[in-house]
mmCIF file of C-alpha atoms and ligand atoms in Angstrom:
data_model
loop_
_atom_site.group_PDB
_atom_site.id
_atom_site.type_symbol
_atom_site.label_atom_id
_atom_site.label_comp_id
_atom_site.label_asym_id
_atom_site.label_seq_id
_atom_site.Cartn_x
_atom_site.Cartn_y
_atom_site.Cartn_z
ATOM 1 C CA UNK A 1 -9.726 12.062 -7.478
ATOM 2 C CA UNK A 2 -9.542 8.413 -6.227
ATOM 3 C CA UNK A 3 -9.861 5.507 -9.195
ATOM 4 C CA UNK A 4 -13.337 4.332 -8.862
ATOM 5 C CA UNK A 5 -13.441 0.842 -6.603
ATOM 6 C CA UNK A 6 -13.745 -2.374 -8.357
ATOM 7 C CA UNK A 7 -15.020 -4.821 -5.479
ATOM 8 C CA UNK A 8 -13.442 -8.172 -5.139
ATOM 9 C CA UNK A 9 -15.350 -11.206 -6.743
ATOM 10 C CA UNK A 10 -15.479 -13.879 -4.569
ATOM 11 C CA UNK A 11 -14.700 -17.425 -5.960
ATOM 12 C CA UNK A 12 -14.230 -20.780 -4.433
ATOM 13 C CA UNK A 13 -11.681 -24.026 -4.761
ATOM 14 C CA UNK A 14 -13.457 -27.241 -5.183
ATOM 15 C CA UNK A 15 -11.921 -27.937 -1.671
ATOM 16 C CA UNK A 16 -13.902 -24.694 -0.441
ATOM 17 C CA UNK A 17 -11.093 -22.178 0.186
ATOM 18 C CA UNK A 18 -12.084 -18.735 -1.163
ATOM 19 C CA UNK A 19 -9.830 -17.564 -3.697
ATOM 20 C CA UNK A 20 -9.631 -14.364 -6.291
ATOM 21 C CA UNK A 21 -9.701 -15.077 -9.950
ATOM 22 C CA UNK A 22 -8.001 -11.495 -10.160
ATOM 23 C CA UNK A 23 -4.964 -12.818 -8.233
ATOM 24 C CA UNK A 24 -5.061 -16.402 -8.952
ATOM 25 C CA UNK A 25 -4.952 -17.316 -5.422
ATOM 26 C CA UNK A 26 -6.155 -17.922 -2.043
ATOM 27 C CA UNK A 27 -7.725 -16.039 0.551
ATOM 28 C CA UNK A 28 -7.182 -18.263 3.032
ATOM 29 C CA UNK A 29 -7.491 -22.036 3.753
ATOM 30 C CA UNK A 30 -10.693 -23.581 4.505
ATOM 31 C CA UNK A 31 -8.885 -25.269 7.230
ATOM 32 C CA UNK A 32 -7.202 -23.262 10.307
ATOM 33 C CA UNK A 33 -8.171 -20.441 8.953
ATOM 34 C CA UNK A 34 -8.050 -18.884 12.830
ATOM 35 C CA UNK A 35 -5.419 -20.635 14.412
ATOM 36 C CA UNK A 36 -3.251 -19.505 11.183
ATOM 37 C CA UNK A 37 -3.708 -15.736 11.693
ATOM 38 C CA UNK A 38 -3.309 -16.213 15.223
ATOM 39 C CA UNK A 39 0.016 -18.064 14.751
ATOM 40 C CA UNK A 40 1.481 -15.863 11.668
ATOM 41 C CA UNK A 41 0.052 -12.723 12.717
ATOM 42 C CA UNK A 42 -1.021 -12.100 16.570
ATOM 43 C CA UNK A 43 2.315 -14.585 17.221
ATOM 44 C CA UNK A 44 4.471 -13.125 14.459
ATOM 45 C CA UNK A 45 4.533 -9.811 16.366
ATOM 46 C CA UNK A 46 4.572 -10.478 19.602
ATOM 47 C CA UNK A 47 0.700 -10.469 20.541
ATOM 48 C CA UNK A 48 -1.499 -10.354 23.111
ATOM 49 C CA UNK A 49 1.803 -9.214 25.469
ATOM 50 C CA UNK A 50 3.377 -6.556 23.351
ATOM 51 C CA UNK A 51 -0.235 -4.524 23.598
ATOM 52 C CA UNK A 52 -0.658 -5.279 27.511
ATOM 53 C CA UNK A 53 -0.309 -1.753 29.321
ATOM 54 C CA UNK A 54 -0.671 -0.174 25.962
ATOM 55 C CA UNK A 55 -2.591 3.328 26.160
ATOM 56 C CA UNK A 56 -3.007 2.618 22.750
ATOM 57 C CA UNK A 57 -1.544 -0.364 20.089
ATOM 58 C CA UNK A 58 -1.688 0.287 16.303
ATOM 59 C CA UNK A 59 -1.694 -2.442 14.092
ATOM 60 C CA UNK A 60 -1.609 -1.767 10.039
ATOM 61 C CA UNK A 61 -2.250 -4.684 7.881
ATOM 62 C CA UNK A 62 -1.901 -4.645 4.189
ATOM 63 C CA UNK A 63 -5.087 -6.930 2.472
ATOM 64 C CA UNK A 64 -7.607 -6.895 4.665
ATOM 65 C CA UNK A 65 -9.682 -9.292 2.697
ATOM 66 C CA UNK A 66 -12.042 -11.656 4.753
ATOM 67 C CA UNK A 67 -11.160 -9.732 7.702
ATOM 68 C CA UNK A 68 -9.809 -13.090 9.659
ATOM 69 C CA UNK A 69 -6.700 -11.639 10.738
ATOM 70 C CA UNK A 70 -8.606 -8.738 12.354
ATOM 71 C CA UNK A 71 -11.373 -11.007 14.035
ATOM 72 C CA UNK A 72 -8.991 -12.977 14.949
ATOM 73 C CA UNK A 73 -7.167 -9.977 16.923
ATOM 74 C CA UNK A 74 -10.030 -8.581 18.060
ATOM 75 C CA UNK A 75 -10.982 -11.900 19.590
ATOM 76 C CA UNK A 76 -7.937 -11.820 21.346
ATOM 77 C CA UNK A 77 -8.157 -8.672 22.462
ATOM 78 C CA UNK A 78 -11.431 -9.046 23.933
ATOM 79 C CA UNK A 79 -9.997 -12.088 25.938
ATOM 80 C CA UNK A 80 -7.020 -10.678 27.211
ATOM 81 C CA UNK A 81 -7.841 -9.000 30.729
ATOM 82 C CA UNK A 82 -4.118 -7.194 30.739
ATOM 83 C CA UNK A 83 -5.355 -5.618 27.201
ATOM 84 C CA UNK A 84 -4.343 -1.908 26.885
ATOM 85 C CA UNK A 85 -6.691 0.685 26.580
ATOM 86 C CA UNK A 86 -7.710 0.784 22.894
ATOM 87 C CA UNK A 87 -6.875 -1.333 19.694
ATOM 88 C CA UNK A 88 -6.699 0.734 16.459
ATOM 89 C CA UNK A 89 -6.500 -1.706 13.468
ATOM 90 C CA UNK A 90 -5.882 0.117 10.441
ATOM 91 C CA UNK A 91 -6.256 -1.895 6.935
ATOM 92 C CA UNK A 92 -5.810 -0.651 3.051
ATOM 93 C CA UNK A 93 -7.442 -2.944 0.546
ATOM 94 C CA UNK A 94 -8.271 -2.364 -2.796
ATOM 95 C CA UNK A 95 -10.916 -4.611 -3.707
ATOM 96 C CA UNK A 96 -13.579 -5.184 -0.999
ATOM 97 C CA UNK A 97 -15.751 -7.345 -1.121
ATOM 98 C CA UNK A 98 -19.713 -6.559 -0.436
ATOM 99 C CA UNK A 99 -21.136 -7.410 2.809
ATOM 100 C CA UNK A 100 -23.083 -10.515 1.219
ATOM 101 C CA UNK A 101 -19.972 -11.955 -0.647
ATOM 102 C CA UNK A 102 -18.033 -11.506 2.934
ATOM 103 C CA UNK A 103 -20.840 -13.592 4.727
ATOM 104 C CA UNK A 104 -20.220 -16.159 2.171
ATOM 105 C CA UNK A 105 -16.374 -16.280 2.585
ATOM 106 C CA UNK A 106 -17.101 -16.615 5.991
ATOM 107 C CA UNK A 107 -19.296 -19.147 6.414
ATOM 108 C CA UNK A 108 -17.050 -21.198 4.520
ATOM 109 C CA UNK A 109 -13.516 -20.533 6.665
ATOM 110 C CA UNK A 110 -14.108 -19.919 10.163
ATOM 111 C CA UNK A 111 -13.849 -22.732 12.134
ATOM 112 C CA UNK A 112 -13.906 -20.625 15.883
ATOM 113 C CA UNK A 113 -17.486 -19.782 17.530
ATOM 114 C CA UNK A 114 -16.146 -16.459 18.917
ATOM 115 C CA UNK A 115 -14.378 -15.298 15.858
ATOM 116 C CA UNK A 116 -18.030 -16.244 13.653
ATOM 117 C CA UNK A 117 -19.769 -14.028 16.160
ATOM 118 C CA UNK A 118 -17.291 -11.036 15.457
ATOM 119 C CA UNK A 119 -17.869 -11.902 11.705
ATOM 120 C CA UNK A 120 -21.658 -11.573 11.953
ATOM 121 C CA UNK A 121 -20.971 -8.166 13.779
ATOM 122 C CA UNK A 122 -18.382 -6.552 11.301
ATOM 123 C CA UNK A 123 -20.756 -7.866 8.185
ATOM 124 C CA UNK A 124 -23.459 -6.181 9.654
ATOM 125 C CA UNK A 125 -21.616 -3.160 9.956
ATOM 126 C CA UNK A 126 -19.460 -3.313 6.715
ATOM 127 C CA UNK A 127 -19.339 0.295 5.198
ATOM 128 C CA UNK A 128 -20.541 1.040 1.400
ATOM 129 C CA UNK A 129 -18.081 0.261 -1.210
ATOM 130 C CA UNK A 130 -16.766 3.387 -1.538
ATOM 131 C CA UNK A 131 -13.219 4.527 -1.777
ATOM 132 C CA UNK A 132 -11.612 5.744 0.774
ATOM 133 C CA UNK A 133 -11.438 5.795 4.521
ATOM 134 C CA UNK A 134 -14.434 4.345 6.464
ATOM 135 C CA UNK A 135 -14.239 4.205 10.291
ATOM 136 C CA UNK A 136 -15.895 1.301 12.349
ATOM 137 C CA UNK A 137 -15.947 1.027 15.904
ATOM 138 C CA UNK A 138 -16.547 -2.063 18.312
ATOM 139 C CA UNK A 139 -16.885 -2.592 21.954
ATOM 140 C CA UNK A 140 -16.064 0.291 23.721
ATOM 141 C CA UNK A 141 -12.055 0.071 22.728
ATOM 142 C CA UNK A 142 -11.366 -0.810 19.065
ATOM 143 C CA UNK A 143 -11.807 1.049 15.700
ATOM 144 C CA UNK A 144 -11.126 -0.452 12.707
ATOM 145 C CA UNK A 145 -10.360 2.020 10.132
ATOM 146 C CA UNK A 146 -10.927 0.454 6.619
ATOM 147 C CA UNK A 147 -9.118 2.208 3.367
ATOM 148 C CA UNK A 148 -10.705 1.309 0.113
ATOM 149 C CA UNK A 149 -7.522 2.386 -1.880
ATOM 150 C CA UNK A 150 -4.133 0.999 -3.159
ATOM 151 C CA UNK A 151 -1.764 0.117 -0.740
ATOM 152 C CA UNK A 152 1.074 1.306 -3.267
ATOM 153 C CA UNK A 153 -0.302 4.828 -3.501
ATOM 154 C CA UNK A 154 -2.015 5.434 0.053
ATOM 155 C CA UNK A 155 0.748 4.210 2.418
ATOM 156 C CA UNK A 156 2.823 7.070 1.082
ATOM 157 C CA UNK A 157 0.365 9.601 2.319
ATOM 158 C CA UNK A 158 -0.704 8.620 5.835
ATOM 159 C CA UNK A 159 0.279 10.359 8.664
ATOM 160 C CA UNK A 160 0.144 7.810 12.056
ATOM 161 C CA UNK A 161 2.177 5.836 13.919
ATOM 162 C CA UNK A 162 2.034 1.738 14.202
ATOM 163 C CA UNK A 163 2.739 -0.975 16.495
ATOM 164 C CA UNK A 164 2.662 -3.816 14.353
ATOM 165 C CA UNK A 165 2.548 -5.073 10.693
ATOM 166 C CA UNK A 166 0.255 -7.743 8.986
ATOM 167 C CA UNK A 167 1.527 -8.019 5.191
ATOM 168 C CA UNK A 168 -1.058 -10.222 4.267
ATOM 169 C CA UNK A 169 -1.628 -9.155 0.671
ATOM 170 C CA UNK A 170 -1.257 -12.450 -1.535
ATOM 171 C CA UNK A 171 1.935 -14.262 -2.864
ATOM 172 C CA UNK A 172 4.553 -11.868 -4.043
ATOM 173 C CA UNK A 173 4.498 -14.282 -7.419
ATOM 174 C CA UNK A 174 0.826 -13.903 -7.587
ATOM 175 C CA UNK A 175 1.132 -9.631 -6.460
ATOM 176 C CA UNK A 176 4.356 -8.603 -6.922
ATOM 177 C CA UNK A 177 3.066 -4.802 -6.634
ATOM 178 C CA UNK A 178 2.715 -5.104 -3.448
ATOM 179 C CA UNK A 179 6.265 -6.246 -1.931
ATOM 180 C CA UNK A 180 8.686 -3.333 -3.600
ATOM 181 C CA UNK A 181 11.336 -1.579 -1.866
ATOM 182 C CA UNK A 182 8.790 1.521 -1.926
ATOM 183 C CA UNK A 183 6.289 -0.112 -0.313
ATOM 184 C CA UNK A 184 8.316 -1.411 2.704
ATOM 185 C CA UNK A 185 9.983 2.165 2.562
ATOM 186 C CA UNK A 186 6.014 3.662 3.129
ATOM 187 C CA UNK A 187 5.998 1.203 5.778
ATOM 188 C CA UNK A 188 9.139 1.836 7.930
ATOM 189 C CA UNK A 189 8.310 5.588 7.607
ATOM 190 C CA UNK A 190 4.801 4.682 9.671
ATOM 191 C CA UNK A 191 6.737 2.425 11.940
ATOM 192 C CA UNK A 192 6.770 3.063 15.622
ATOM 193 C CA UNK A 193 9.516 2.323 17.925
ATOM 194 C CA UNK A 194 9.629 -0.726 18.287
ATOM 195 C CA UNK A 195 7.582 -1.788 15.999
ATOM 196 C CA UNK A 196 6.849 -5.659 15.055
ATOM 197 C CA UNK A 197 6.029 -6.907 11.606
ATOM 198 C CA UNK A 198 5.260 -10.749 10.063
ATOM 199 C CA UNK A 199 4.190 -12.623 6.840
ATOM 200 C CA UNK A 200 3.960 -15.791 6.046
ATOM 201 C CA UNK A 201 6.413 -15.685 2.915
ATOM 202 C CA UNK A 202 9.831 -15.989 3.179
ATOM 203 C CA UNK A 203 10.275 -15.053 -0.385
ATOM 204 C CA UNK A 204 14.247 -13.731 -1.560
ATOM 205 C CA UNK A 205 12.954 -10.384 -2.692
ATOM 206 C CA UNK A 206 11.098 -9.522 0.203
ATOM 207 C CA UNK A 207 13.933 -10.405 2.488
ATOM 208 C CA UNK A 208 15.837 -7.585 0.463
ATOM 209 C CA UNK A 209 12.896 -5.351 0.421
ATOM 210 C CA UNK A 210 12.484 -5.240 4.141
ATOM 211 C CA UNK A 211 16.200 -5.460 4.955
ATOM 212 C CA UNK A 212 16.740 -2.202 2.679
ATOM 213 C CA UNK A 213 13.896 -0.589 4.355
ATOM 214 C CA UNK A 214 15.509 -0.840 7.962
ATOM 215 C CA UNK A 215 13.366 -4.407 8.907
ATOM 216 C CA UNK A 216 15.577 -6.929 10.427
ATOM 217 C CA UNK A 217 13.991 -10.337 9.478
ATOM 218 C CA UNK A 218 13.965 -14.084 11.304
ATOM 219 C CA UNK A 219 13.224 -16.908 9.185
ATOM 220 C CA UNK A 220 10.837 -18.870 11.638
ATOM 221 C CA UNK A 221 8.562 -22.465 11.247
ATOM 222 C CA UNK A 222 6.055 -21.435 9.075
ATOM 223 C CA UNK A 223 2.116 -22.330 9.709
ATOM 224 C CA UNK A 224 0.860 -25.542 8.705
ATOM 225 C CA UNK A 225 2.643 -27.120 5.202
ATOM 226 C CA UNK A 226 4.149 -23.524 4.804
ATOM 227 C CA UNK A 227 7.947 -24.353 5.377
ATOM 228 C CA UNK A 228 9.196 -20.992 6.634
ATOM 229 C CA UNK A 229 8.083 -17.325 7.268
ATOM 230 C CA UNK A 230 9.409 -13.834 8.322
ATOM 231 C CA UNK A 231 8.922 -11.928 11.641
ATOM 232 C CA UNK A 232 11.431 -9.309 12.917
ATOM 233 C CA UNK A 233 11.290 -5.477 14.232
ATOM 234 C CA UNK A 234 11.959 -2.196 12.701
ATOM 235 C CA UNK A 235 15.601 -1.127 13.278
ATOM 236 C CA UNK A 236 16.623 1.254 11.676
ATOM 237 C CA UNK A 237 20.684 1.498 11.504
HETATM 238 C C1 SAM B 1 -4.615 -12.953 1.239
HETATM 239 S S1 SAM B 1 -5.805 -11.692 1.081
HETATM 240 C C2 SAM B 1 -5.860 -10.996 2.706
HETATM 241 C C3 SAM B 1 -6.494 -11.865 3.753
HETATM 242 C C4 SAM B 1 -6.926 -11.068 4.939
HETATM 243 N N1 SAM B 1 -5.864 -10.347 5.603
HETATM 244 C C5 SAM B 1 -7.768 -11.827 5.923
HETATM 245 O O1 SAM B 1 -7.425 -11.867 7.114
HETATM 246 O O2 SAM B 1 -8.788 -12.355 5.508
HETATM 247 C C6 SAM B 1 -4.948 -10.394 0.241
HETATM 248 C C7 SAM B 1 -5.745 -9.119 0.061
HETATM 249 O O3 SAM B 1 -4.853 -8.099 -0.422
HETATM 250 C C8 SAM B 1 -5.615 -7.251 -1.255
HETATM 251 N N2 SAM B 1 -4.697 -6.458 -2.090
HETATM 252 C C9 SAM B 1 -3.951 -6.898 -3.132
HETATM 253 N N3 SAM B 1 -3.232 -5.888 -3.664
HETATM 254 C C10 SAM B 1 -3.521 -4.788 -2.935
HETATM 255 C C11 SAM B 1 -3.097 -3.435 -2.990
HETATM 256 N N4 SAM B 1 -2.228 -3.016 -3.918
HETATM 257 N N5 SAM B 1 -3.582 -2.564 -2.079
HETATM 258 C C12 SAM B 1 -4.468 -2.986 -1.133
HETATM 259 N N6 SAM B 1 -4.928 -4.257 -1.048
HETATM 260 C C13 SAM B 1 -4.454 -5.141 -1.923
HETATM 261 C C14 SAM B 1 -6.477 -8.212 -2.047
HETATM 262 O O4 SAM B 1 -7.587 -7.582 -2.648
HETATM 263 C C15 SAM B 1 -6.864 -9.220 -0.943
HETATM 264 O O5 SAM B 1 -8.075 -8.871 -0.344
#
């Protein structure tokens, strides 16, 4: 039996940004909020050309949170005429929030008239808060598959392939659970060949995590203020 859900609470800065009182930290700026998870994330691994010819192009993200990063993609994907033939985004998070407290979060971050008009579609089809696996589809070539779970104990048990990696799932500091050796272990074993990963920490003890895992890192520019991040590929030795 899963552990019963407990949904996110949503939260703001006095400057706006959404942020979890669970965590003790952001969701994302209320600034850039788009061009950031295009530039650590859809940049980071390689995107829109790594997915061009693609029958099909995986991407698992841990945190899905506000969803940007996947709008964001999915915009992207829907602009890109050389786009392969279907997206699967596949995201774990543990604490959801409702479909009200994500039209909130929205309306305060994203800055991007496409990306809102994705929002307004994925609120309006946000699944019940239930745990587990809930699949959504849009257009006629992406499926998001949302898992209501904990990334820690699902990753181990899933069975596909992906293409790329979004570790989005707050400060290591702040959610140290969530950067182990274990967890980037779970994560090589779903890696495909080839496959791409990026965050936007460069913190010591993920370096190692990912390094022991078979990741090979770059320390790139990070976004904004942010200093430095990681990007790099799956190779194994
Ligand atoms: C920075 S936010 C993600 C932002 C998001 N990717 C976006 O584009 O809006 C981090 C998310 O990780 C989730 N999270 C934290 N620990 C987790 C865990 N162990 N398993 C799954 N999700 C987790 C949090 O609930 C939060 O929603």
């Amino acid at each position: 039996m899963s552990e019963p859900l407990i949904p996110a609470t949503v939260a703001f800065r006095p400057n706006g940004s959404p942020y979890s009182p669970l965590y003790g930290d952001i969701y994302h700026s209320v600034v850039g909020s788009v061009a950031q998870a295009q530039y650590v994330f859809l940049q980071g691994n390689g995107l829109p050309e790594r997915w061009q010819g693609c029958p099909d192009f995986t991407v698992l993200e841990t945190g899905f949170g506000m969803g940007i990063n996947f709008l964001t993609t999915w915009a992207a994907w829907r602009a890109d005429p050389l786009r392969g033939g279907r997206l699967h985004f596949v995201s774990v998070e543990k604490h959801p929030f409702s479909a009200s407290d994500l039209r909130l979060t929205h309306a305060a971050t994203i800055d991007d008239a496409p990306v809102a008009a994705l929002a307004q579609t994925l609120a309006n089809a946000w699944p019940d808060l239930t745990p587990g696996t809930h699949t959504l589809a849009f257009d006629d070539d992406i499926t998001l598959t949302l898992i209501f779970d904990d990334a820690v104990t699902v990753l181990p048990t899933l069975q596909f392939r992906a293409d790329a990696f979004y570790l989005d799932g707050f400060a290591p500091a702040k959610n140290p659970e969530l950067w182990t050796p274990s967890v980037f272990e779970s994560l090589g074993a779903l890696a495909n060949e080839g496959a791409t990963f990026s965050t936007y920490t460069s913190a010591g003890d993920v370096k190692r995590a990912l390094l022991h895992a078979g990741f090979q890192y770059k320390k790139i520019p990070g976004f904004g203020w942010k200093r430095a991040m990681l990007a790099g590929k799956y190779l194994p030795i």
